[in-house]
Amino acid sequence: MAMKHYPPEFKAEAVALYRSPPGATIRSVAEDLGVNSETLRSWIRLDEGRRTGSQVAAGTRPETVLASSEGENAALRKRIRELEEERDILRKAAKYFAGGDALVTRFQFVADHQRRHGVKRLCQVIGVARSSYYHWKATAPDRADRAVADGRLAARIRTVHRDSAGTYGVPRITAELCEGGHPVNHKRVARVLRGIGLAGLRLRRRHRTTIGDPAAVKAPDLLGRDFTAEAPNTRYVGDITYLPIADGTFCYLATVMDLCSRRLVGWAIADHMRTELVIDALHAAQHTRGSLAGAIFHSDHGAQYGSRAFARACREVGVTQSMGAVGSSADNAAAESLNASFKRETLQGAQNWDSEREARLAAFGWLHRYNTRRRHSHLGQMSPIDYENSLLPTPATLTHAA
């Protein structure tokens, strides 16, 4: 580390500080000043050498030298007292500034310590203008009145916020107060609202799962928003939805639903939205049905469904792809409705699941219950599997989707 360059005045005051208080040590003074002990020791030696040499070389009379030294010592002692007072002031101020070095905090410090140190000295040490301090002190009554008024306003804001079930923000609260006979500026409402730690309800940012790919495989819309089928295993819809976790991460659920019975014949859950997710759901549907040959599979224009890998998987299982218009949720309304029911009935108003395992278990239980027990309005309040069985001459063995 490079050696610091100290001005002569600093060296002289450091030496004087060492010599002035009784019992002072080189180490303690050096630590207070933030210098090396050996550096301070060398300054003391040089000062002693200069004092001895100046008296002998100049031939000055001893009594003259003594008087000059006493004058210098008196000036140094005065400077030392000033430094000690400054250090004392800064130590006290540090307690005030612990929560933030705001200008009002400096003013309050001056007000609390002016009797001991004086306003002028305090303002010099902590770096504020005396005129600013006196202005702050003169306007204290106005600030007190405003604090009382803000307290009353805060009570009204809490009432409006509570009555709105915590949904109102600055614009609506301002309008409510003005119409209630308490005209107020929206900026003041915003300031008081922040001060009491309240805020309006904001819509959560929708987690986007449908991400189009300009280079994706395009397929015609073979359904035309007709989400019905005369027989099972002829028309399917698929979609991806997200499962929010408390730590900010997500799981993703891909489903395949039969439009005739609304049965979930296949699904897959993963911590990613890669194409493998929708391919796994398609293969699960094939496993449930035994064969999907000749069926139509309808989806949105998400990159996963438009990928070449998924198109190849559809060809391999004998499925014809169908896609709705870009950016139109109505073109895949049946799948969107399924996702909405799943979220509403599993989360039950909560924002997320505590863990990925909890989300997976919730999905596993709901998806099976949906097929076997949940009554569906589209099916005359029958469950999907019961509805399928009603279409057969004899009851078939129930096969659960993998």
PDB file of C-alpha atoms in Angstrom, residues 1-12 14 30 33-37 39-40 42-43:
ATOM      1  CA  MET A   1       0.000   0.000   0.000  1.00  0.00           C
ATOM      2  CA  ALA A   2       1.378   3.441  -0.916  1.00  0.00           C
ATOM      3  CA  MET A   3       2.468   5.732   1.922  1.00  0.00           C
ATOM      4  CA  LYS A   4       0.100   8.591   2.692  1.00  0.00           C
ATOM      5  CA  HIS A   5       1.311  12.171   2.422  1.00  0.00           C
ATOM      6  CA  TYR A   6       0.445  14.208   5.510  1.00  0.00           C
ATOM      7  CA  PRO A   7       0.668  18.018   5.523  1.00  0.00           C
ATOM      8  CA  PRO A   8       3.000  19.706   8.048  1.00  0.00           C
ATOM      9  CA  GLU A   9       0.047  21.113   9.995  1.00  0.00           C
ATOM     10  CA  PHE A  10      -1.334  17.616  10.526  1.00  0.00           C
ATOM     11  CA  LYS A  11       2.042  16.330  11.747  1.00  0.00           C
ATOM     12  CA  ALA A  12       2.411  19.258  14.171  1.00  0.00           C
ATOM     13  CA  ALA A  14      -0.466  15.004  15.919  1.00  0.00           C
ATOM     14  CA  ALA A  30      -1.914   6.936  16.407  1.00  0.00           C
ATOM     15  CA  LEU A  33      -5.684   9.652  14.116  1.00  0.00           C
ATOM     16  CA  GLY A  34      -5.581   6.582  11.879  1.00  0.00           C
ATOM     17  CA  VAL A  35      -1.796   6.650  11.353  1.00  0.00           C
ATOM     18  CA  ASN A  36       0.923   4.100  11.883  1.00  0.00           C
ATOM     19  CA  SER A  37       2.522   4.121  15.349  1.00  0.00           C
ATOM     20  CA  THR A  39       5.121   7.085  11.666  1.00  0.00           C
ATOM     21  CA  LEU A  40       3.943   9.121  14.647  1.00  0.00           C
ATOM     22  CA  SER A  42       9.277   9.500  13.748  1.00  0.00           C
ATOM     23  CA  TRP A  43       7.317  12.798  13.740  1.00  0.00           C
TER      24      TRP A  43
END
